[in-house]
Amino acid sequence: MNRRVMRILSESDVVLEVLDARFPDLTRIRSIEDYVRKKGKGLVFVLNKVDLVPKEYAEDWKRILSKEAPTVFVSAKNRWGTRILRRTIRSMTDKRPLYVGVVGYPNVGKSSIINVLVGRHAAGVSPRPGFTRGEQLVRLARGIYLIDTPGVVDTKDETLLLLVGGLDPGKAKNPELAAHILLTNLHAMGEIEAGSLEDYAREKGFLLKGGEPDLRRAAVDVLRRFQRGEIGGSYEWMREVDGLLKGDDVA
Ligand SMILES: Nc1nc2c(ncn2[C@@H]2O[C@H](COP(=O)(O)OP(=O)(O)OP(=O)(O)O)[C@@H](O)[C@H]2O)c(=O)[nH]1
Ligand SMILES: [Mg+2]
């Protein structure tokens, strides 16, 4: 695992593991959880971006995750759940000063959560995964500090990373496969008209010099829109992804 994140974990008393509510299981980082448990630190699951999923879906996951650690729903975007999260952090331990490490996949909203918790723009936020590079200590209340961290990934599977928003599509070697999976499914759900990357590229006017569709550009565009939450509201399919794609390529 990333050495810097490891050090932050060792300095933390409580660890908030931020998960994307659309893919809770796929964005878990088991190596971090194992370490946190082994060291007897407090673990809290924070399901962020709940504004992007139906309530029942989030509640199903809360039921499952709560068996392992306290689980809190949050939407940093809509400022939901911040009071409960603050209360949960305080209730974990009486130790002060209290250091709370905020960890998770790139782009799950770690920095955004810190900002809504403290009520000001303390940590940099961006739709590009991998935005936060160093650590940052932010004071939450007297004696309680949050530590922002760079994202950690638990898989080498580029397609999976793209689908969970953990990699900038522009930096991917082969964004076409993930975009194809996404597009064909969203098309089948009736959410998107184009049923192939070719159609999507033509529709958008993404053409190469000879007039051929620019598939890479189309793929990057589809994935960026998905990562921003502009498309991908067909959640039954996402529920399947969370079950189907998980696990095999864990590094
Ligand atoms: N819809 C929605 N978008 C969110 C929410 N929280 C964060 N975002 C968006 O998700 C993107 C990533 O947010 P960040 O806070 O930068 O995520 P991060 O986990 O710190 O990302 P890295 O620093 O790259 O690891 C930004 O475009 C945010 O606006 C949320 O609750 N709902
Ligand atoms: Mg960040």
Coordinates of N, CA, C and O in Angstrom, one line a residue, residues 1-143:
M1 N 0.8 -1.2 0.0 CA 0.0 0.0 0.0 C 0.9 1.3 0.0 O 2.0 1.2 0.4
N2 N 0.3 2.3 -0.5 CA 1.0 3.6 -0.5 C 1.6 4.0 0.9 O 0.9 3.9 1.9
R3 N 2.9 4.3 0.9 CA 3.6 4.4 2.2 C 3.0 5.6 3.0 O 2.9 5.6 4.2
R4 N 2.7 6.7 2.3 CA 2.2 7.9 3.0 C 0.9 7.6 3.7 O 0.7 7.9 4.8
V5 N 0.0 6.9 3.0 CA -1.3 6.5 3.6 C -1.1 5.6 4.8 O -1.7 5.7 5.8
M6 N -0.1 4.7 4.6 CA 0.2 3.8 5.7 C 0.6 4.6 7.0 O 0.2 4.3 8.1
R7 N 1.4 5.6 6.8 CA 1.9 6.4 7.9 C 0.7 7.2 8.5 O 0.6 7.2 9.7
I8 N -0.1 7.7 7.7 CA -1.3 8.4 8.2 C -2.2 7.5 9.0 O -2.7 7.8 10.1
L9 N -2.4 6.3 8.5 CA -3.2 5.3 9.2 C -2.6 5.0 10.6 O -3.3 4.9 11.6
S10 N -1.2 4.9 10.6 CA -0.6 4.6 11.9 C -0.8 5.7 12.9 O -0.8 5.5 14.1
E11 N -0.9 6.9 12.4 CA -1.1 8.1 13.3 C -2.5 8.4 13.6 O -2.8 9.2 14.4
S12 N -3.5 7.6 13.0 CA -4.9 7.9 13.2 C -5.4 7.1 14.4 O -5.0 5.9 14.5
D13 N -6.4 7.6 15.1 CA -7.0 6.9 16.2 C -8.3 6.2 15.6 O -8.7 5.2 16.0
V14 N -8.9 7.0 14.7 CA -10.2 6.5 14.0 C -10.0 6.7 12.5 O -9.3 7.6 12.1
V15 N -10.5 5.7 11.8 CA -10.3 5.8 10.3 C -11.7 5.8 9.7 O -12.6 5.0 10.0
L16 N -12.0 6.8 8.9 CA -13.2 6.9 8.1 C -12.9 6.3 6.7 O -12.1 6.8 6.0
E17 N -13.5 5.2 6.4 CA -13.3 4.6 5.1 C -14.5 5.1 4.2 O -15.6 4.6 4.4
V18 N -14.2 5.9 3.3 CA -15.2 6.5 2.4 C -15.5 5.6 1.3 O -14.5 5.2 0.5
L19 N -16.7 5.2 1.1 CA -17.1 4.3 0.0 C -18.1 5.0 -0.9 O -18.9 5.9 -0.5
D20 N -18.0 4.7 -2.2 CA -19.0 5.3 -3.1 C -20.3 4.5 -3.0 O -20.3 3.3 -3.1
A21 N -21.4 5.2 -2.6 CA -22.7 4.5 -2.3 C -23.2 3.7 -3.5 O -24.0 2.8 -3.4
R22 N -22.7 4.0 -4.7 CA -23.1 3.3 -5.9 C -22.4 1.9 -6.0 O -22.9 1.0 -6.5
F23 N -21.2 1.8 -5.4 CA -20.4 0.6 -5.4 C -19.7 0.4 -4.1 O -18.5 0.3 -4.0
P24 N -20.5 0.2 -3.0 CA -19.8 0.1 -1.7 C -18.8 -1.0 -1.7 O -17.7 -0.8 -1.2
D25 N -19.2 -2.2 -2.2 CA -18.2 -3.3 -2.0 C -17.0 -3.1 -2.9 O -15.9 -3.4 -2.4
L26 N -17.2 -2.6 -4.1 CA -16.0 -2.5 -5.0 C -15.1 -1.4 -4.5 O -13.9 -1.4 -4.9
T27 N -15.5 -0.5 -3.7 CA -14.6 0.6 -3.3 C -14.1 0.3 -1.8 O -13.4 1.2 -1.3
R28 N -14.3 -0.8 -1.3 CA -13.7 -1.2 0.0 C -12.2 -1.5 -0.2 O -11.9 -2.1 -1.3
I29 N -11.4 -1.2 0.8 CA -10.0 -1.5 0.7 C -9.7 -2.4 1.8 O -9.5 -2.0 3.0
R30 N -9.7 -3.7 1.5 CA -9.6 -4.7 2.6 C -8.2 -4.6 3.4 O -8.2 -4.9 4.6
S31 N -7.2 -4.2 2.6 CA -5.9 -4.2 3.3 C -5.9 -3.1 4.4 O -5.3 -3.3 5.5
I32 N -6.6 -2.0 4.1 CA -6.7 -0.9 5.1 C -7.5 -1.4 6.3 O -7.2 -1.2 7.5
E33 N -8.7 -2.1 6.0 CA -9.5 -2.5 7.1 C -8.8 -3.5 8.0 O -8.9 -3.5 9.2
D34 N -8.0 -4.4 7.3 CA -7.3 -5.4 8.1 C -6.3 -4.7 9.1 O -6.2 -5.1 10.2
Y35 N -5.6 -3.8 8.5 CA -4.6 -3.0 9.3 C -5.3 -2.3 10.5 O -4.8 -2.4 11.6
V36 N -6.3 -1.6 10.2 CA -7.0 -0.9 11.2 C -7.5 -1.8 12.3 O -7.4 -1.5 13.5
R37 N -8.0 -2.9 11.9 CA -8.5 -3.9 13.0 C -7.4 -4.4 13.8 O -7.5 -4.5 15.0
K38 N -6.3 -4.8 13.1 CA -5.2 -5.3 13.8 C -4.6 -4.4 14.8 O -4.2 -4.8 15.9
K39 N -4.6 -3.1 14.5 CA -4.1 -2.1 15.4 C -5.1 -1.6 16.4 O -4.8 -0.7 17.2
G40 N -6.3 -2.2 16.4 CA -7.3 -1.8 17.3 C -7.8 -0.4 17.2 O -8.3 0.3 18.2
K41 N -7.7 0.2 16.0 CA -8.2 1.6 15.8 C -9.7 1.5 15.4 O -10.2 0.5 15.0
G42 N -10.4 2.6 15.6 CA -11.8 2.6 15.3 C -12.0 2.8 13.8 O -11.3 3.5 13.1
L43 N -13.0 2.0 13.2 CA -13.3 2.1 11.8 C -14.8 2.5 11.6 O -15.6 2.0 12.3
V44 N -15.0 3.4 10.7 CA -16.3 3.9 10.4 C -16.5 3.8 8.8 O -15.6 4.3 8.1
F45 N -17.5 3.2 8.3 CA -17.8 3.2 6.9 C -18.6 4.4 6.6 O -19.7 4.7 7.3
V46 N -18.2 5.2 5.7 CA -19.0 6.4 5.3 C -19.4 6.2 3.8 O -18.6 6.2 2.9
L47 N -20.7 6.0 3.6 CA -21.3 5.8 2.3 C -21.6 7.2 1.7 O -22.6 7.8 2.0
N48 N -20.7 7.6 0.8 CA -20.9 9.0 0.3 C -21.6 8.9 -1.1 O -21.7 7.9 -1.7
K49 N -22.1 10.0 -1.5 CA -22.8 10.2 -2.8 C -24.2 9.5 -2.8 O -24.6 8.9 -3.8
V50 N -24.8 9.4 -1.6 CA -26.1 8.7 -1.5 C -27.1 9.5 -2.3 O -28.2 8.9 -2.6
D51 N -26.8 10.7 -2.7 CA -27.8 11.4 -3.6 C -27.9 10.7 -4.9 O -28.8 11.0 -5.7
L52 N -26.9 9.8 -5.3 CA -26.9 9.2 -6.6 C -27.6 7.8 -6.6 O -27.6 7.1 -7.6
V53 N -28.1 7.4 -5.4 CA -28.7 6.0 -5.4 C -30.1 6.1 -4.7 O -30.3 7.0 -3.9
P54 N -30.9 5.1 -5.0 CA -32.2 5.1 -4.3 C -32.0 4.7 -2.9 O -31.1 4.0 -2.5
K55 N -32.9 5.2 -2.0 CA -32.8 5.0 -0.6 C -32.7 3.5 -0.2 O -31.9 3.1 0.6
E56 N -33.5 2.6 -0.9 CA -33.5 1.2 -0.5 C -32.1 0.6 -0.8 O -31.7 -0.3 0.0
Y57 N -31.5 1.0 -1.9 CA -30.2 0.5 -2.2 C -29.2 0.8 -1.1 O -28.4 0.0 -0.7
A58 N -29.2 2.1 -0.7 CA -28.3 2.5 0.3 C -28.6 1.8 1.6 O -27.7 1.4 2.3
E59 N -29.9 1.6 1.9 CA -30.2 1.0 3.2 C -29.8 -0.5 3.2 O -29.4 -1.0 4.2
D60 N -29.9 -1.2 2.0 CA -29.5 -2.6 2.0 C -28.0 -2.6 2.4 O -27.6 -3.5 3.1
W61 N -27.2 -1.7 1.8 CA -25.8 -1.8 2.1 C -25.5 -1.4 3.5 O -24.6 -1.9 4.1
K62 N -26.3 -0.5 4.0 CA -26.0 -0.1 5.4 C -26.2 -1.3 6.3 O -25.5 -1.5 7.3
R63 N -27.3 -2.0 6.0 CA -27.6 -3.2 6.8 C -26.4 -4.2 6.8 O -25.9 -4.7 7.8
I64 N -25.8 -4.4 5.6 CA -24.7 -5.3 5.4 C -23.5 -4.8 6.1 O -22.8 -5.5 6.9
L65 N -23.1 -3.6 5.9 CA -21.9 -3.0 6.4 C -21.9 -2.8 7.9 O -20.9 -3.0 8.6
S66 N -23.1 -2.5 8.4 CA -23.2 -2.2 9.9 C -22.8 -3.4 10.7 O -22.4 -3.3 11.9
K67 N -22.8 -4.6 10.1 CA -22.4 -5.8 10.9 C -20.9 -5.7 11.2 O -20.4 -6.4 12.1
E68 N -20.2 -5.0 10.4 CA -18.7 -4.9 10.6 C -18.2 -3.7 11.3 O -17.2 -3.7 11.9
A69 N -18.9 -2.6 11.0 CA -18.5 -1.3 11.6 C -19.6 -0.3 11.5 O -20.5 -0.5 10.7
P70 N -19.6 0.7 12.4 CA -20.6 1.8 12.3 C -20.6 2.3 10.9 O -19.6 2.5 10.3
T71 N -21.8 2.5 10.3 CA -21.9 2.9 8.9 C -22.8 4.1 8.8 O -23.9 4.2 9.4
V72 N -22.4 5.2 8.1 CA -23.1 6.4 8.1 C -23.3 6.8 6.6 O -22.4 6.7 5.8
F73 N -24.5 7.2 6.3 CA -24.8 7.8 4.9 C -24.4 9.2 4.8 O -24.8 10.0 5.8
V74 N -23.8 9.6 3.8 CA -23.5 11.0 3.6 C -23.7 11.4 2.1 O -23.6 10.6 1.2
S75 N -24.2 12.6 1.9 CA -24.0 13.2 0.6 C -23.3 14.6 0.9 O -23.9 15.5 1.4
A76 N -22.0 14.6 0.5 CA -21.2 15.8 0.7 C -21.8 16.9 -0.2 O -21.9 18.1 0.2
K77 N -22.4 16.5 -1.3 CA -22.9 17.4 -2.2 C -24.1 18.1 -1.6 O -24.3 19.4 -1.7
N78 N -25.0 17.3 -1.0 CA -26.3 17.9 -0.5 C -26.2 18.2 1.0 O -27.2 18.5 1.6
R79 N -25.0 18.0 1.6 CA -24.8 18.2 3.0 C -25.7 17.3 3.9 O -26.2 17.7 4.9
W80 N -25.9 16.1 3.4 CA -26.7 15.2 4.2 C -25.8 14.4 5.1 O -24.7 14.0 4.7
G81 N -26.3 14.1 6.3 CA -25.6 13.1 7.2 C -24.4 13.7 7.9 O -23.7 12.9 8.6
T82 N -24.1 15.0 7.8 CA -22.9 15.5 8.5 C -23.0 15.5 10.0 O -22.1 15.2 10.7
R83 N -24.2 15.8 10.5 CA -24.4 15.8 11.9 C -24.2 14.4 12.5 O -23.5 14.3 13.5
I84 N -24.8 13.4 11.9 CA -24.6 12.1 12.4 C -23.1 11.6 12.3 O -22.6 11.0 13.2
L85 N -22.5 12.0 11.2 CA -21.1 11.6 11.1 C -20.2 12.3 12.2 O -19.4 11.6 12.8
R86 N -20.5 13.5 12.4 CA -19.7 14.2 13.5 C -19.9 13.5 14.8 O -19.0 13.3 15.6
R87 N -21.2 13.2 15.1 CA -21.6 12.5 16.4 C -20.9 11.1 16.4 O -20.4 10.7 17.5
T88 N -20.9 10.4 15.3 CA -20.3 9.1 15.3 C -18.8 9.2 15.6 O -18.2 8.4 16.4
I89 N -18.1 10.2 15.0 CA -16.7 10.4 15.2 C -16.4 10.6 16.7 O -15.6 9.9 17.3
R90 N -17.2 11.5 17.3 CA -17.0 11.8 18.7 C -17.2 10.6 19.6 O -16.6 10.4 20.6
S91 N -18.2 9.8 19.2 CA -18.6 8.6 20.1 C -17.6 7.5 20.0 O -17.7 6.5 20.8
M92 N -16.7 7.5 19.1 CA -15.8 6.4 18.9 C -14.8 6.2 20.1 O -14.5 5.1 20.5
T93 N -14.3 7.4 20.6 CA -13.4 7.3 21.7 C -13.3 8.7 22.4 O -13.6 9.7 21.7
D94 N -12.9 8.7 23.7 CA -12.8 10.0 24.4 C -11.4 10.5 24.2 O -11.1 11.6 24.8
K95 N -10.5 9.8 23.6 CA -9.2 10.3 23.5 C -9.1 11.6 22.8 O -9.8 11.9 21.8
R96 N -8.4 12.6 23.4 CA -8.1 13.9 22.7 C -6.6 14.2 23.0 O -6.2 14.0 24.1
P97 N -5.9 14.7 22.0 CA -6.4 15.0 20.7 C -6.8 13.7 19.9 O -6.1 12.7 20.1
L98 N -7.7 13.8 19.1 CA -8.2 12.7 18.3 C -7.8 12.9 16.8 O -8.2 14.0 16.3
Y99 N -7.1 12.0 16.3 CA -6.8 12.1 14.8 C -7.6 11.1 14.0 O -7.7 9.9 14.3
V100 N -8.3 11.7 13.0 CA -9.2 10.9 12.2 C -8.7 10.8 10.8 O -8.8 11.8 10.1
G101 N -8.3 9.7 10.3 CA -7.8 9.5 9.0 C -9.0 9.3 8.0 O -9.9 8.5 8.3
V102 N -9.0 10.0 6.9 CA -10.1 9.9 6.0 C -9.5 9.2 4.7 O -8.7 9.8 4.0
V103 N -9.9 7.9 4.5 CA -9.2 7.2 3.4 C -10.3 6.6 2.5 O -11.5 6.6 2.8
G104 N -9.8 6.2 1.3 CA -10.8 5.6 0.3 C -10.2 5.7 -1.1 O -9.1 6.2 -1.3
Y105 N -11.0 5.1 -2.0 CA -10.6 5.1 -3.4 C -10.5 6.6 -3.9 O -11.1 7.5 -3.3
P106 N -9.8 6.8 -5.0 CA -9.7 8.2 -5.6 C -11.1 8.6 -6.0 O -11.9 7.7 -6.4
N107 N -11.5 9.8 -5.7 CA -12.7 10.4 -6.3 C -14.0 10.0 -5.5 O -15.1 10.4 -5.9
V108 N -13.9 9.3 -4.4 CA -15.1 8.9 -3.6 C -15.7 10.1 -2.8 O -16.8 10.0 -2.4
G109 N -14.9 11.2 -2.7 CA -15.4 12.3 -2.0 C -14.8 12.6 -0.6 O -15.4 13.3 0.2
K110 N -13.6 12.1 -0.4 CA -12.9 12.3 0.9 C -12.7 13.8 1.2 O -13.1 14.2 2.3
S111 N -12.2 14.5 0.3 CA -11.9 15.9 0.5 C -13.3 16.7 0.7 O -13.4 17.6 1.5
S112 N -14.3 16.3 -0.1 CA -15.6 17.0 0.0 C -16.2 16.8 1.3 O -16.8 17.7 1.9
I113 N -16.1 15.6 1.9 CA -16.6 15.3 3.2 C -16.0 16.1 4.3 O -16.6 16.7 5.1
I114 N -14.6 16.2 4.2 CA -13.9 17.0 5.1 C -14.4 18.5 5.1 O -14.7 19.1 6.1
N115 N -14.6 19.0 3.9 CA -15.1 20.4 3.7 C -16.5 20.5 4.4 O -16.7 21.5 5.1
V116 N -17.4 19.6 4.1 CA -18.8 19.8 4.7 C -18.7 19.6 6.2 O -19.5 20.3 7.0
L117 N -17.9 18.7 6.7 CA -17.8 18.5 8.1 C -17.3 19.8 8.8 O -17.8 20.1 9.9
V118 N -16.3 20.4 8.3 CA -15.8 21.6 8.9 C -16.5 22.9 8.5 O -16.2 24.0 9.1
G119 N -17.3 22.8 7.5 CA -18.1 24.0 7.1 C -17.3 25.1 6.4 O -17.7 26.2 6.3
R120 N -16.2 24.7 5.8 CA -15.5 25.6 4.9 C -14.7 24.9 3.9 O -14.5 23.7 4.1
H121 N -14.2 25.6 2.9 CA -13.4 24.9 1.9 C -12.0 24.8 2.4 O -11.1 25.6 2.1
A122 N -11.7 23.7 3.1 CA -10.4 23.5 3.7 C -9.5 22.5 2.8 O -8.3 22.6 2.8
A123 N -10.2 21.6 2.1 CA -9.5 20.6 1.3 C -9.8 20.8 -0.2 O -11.0 21.0 -0.5
G124 N -8.9 20.6 -1.1 CA -9.1 20.8 -2.5 C -10.0 19.6 -3.1 O -9.8 18.5 -2.7
V125 N -10.9 20.0 -4.0 CA -11.8 19.0 -4.5 C -11.8 19.1 -6.0 O -11.6 20.1 -6.6
S126 N -11.9 17.9 -6.7 CA -11.9 17.9 -8.2 C -12.6 16.7 -8.7 O -12.5 15.6 -8.1
P127 N -13.3 16.8 -9.9 CA -13.9 15.6 -10.4 C -12.8 14.6 -11.0 O -13.1 13.5 -11.3
R128 N -11.5 15.0 -11.1 CA -10.5 14.2 -11.5 C -10.0 13.3 -10.4 O -9.5 13.8 -9.4
P129 N -10.0 11.9 -10.6 CA -9.5 11.0 -9.6 C -8.0 11.3 -9.4 O -7.3 11.7 -10.3
G130 N -7.5 11.2 -8.2 CA -6.1 11.4 -7.9 C -5.7 12.9 -7.7 O -4.6 13.3 -7.8
F131 N -6.7 13.6 -7.3 CA -6.5 15.1 -7.1 C -5.7 15.4 -5.9 O -4.7 16.1 -5.9
T132 N -6.1 14.8 -4.7 CA -5.3 15.0 -3.5 C -4.0 14.2 -3.6 O -4.1 13.0 -3.7
R133 N -2.9 14.9 -3.4 CA -1.6 14.2 -3.6 C -1.0 14.0 -2.2 O -0.4 13.0 -2.0
G134 N -1.0 15.0 -1.4 CA -0.4 14.9 -0.1 C -1.4 14.7 1.0 O -2.6 14.6 0.7
E135 N -1.0 14.7 2.2 CA -1.9 14.7 3.3 C -2.2 16.1 3.7 O -1.5 17.0 3.4
Q136 N -3.3 16.3 4.5 CA -3.6 17.6 5.0 C -4.4 17.4 6.3 O -5.3 16.6 6.4
L137 N -3.9 18.2 7.3 CA -4.6 18.1 8.6 C -5.6 19.3 8.7 O -5.2 20.4 8.5
V138 N -6.8 19.0 9.0 CA -7.9 20.0 9.1 C -8.5 19.9 10.5 O -8.9 18.8 10.9
R139 N -8.7 21.0 11.2 CA -9.2 20.9 12.5 C -10.8 20.9 12.4 O -11.4 21.7 11.8
L140 N -11.4 19.9 13.1 CA -12.8 19.8 13.0 C -13.5 20.5 14.2 O -14.5 21.2 14.1
A141 N -12.9 20.3 15.4 CA -13.4 20.9 16.6 C -12.2 20.9 17.6 O -11.1 20.4 17.2
R142 N -12.4 21.4 18.8 CA -11.2 21.5 19.7 C -10.8 20.1 19.9 O -11.5 19.2 20.4
G143 N -9.5 19.8 19.6 CA -8.9 18.5 19.9 C -9.2 17.4 18.9 O -8.9 16.3 19.1

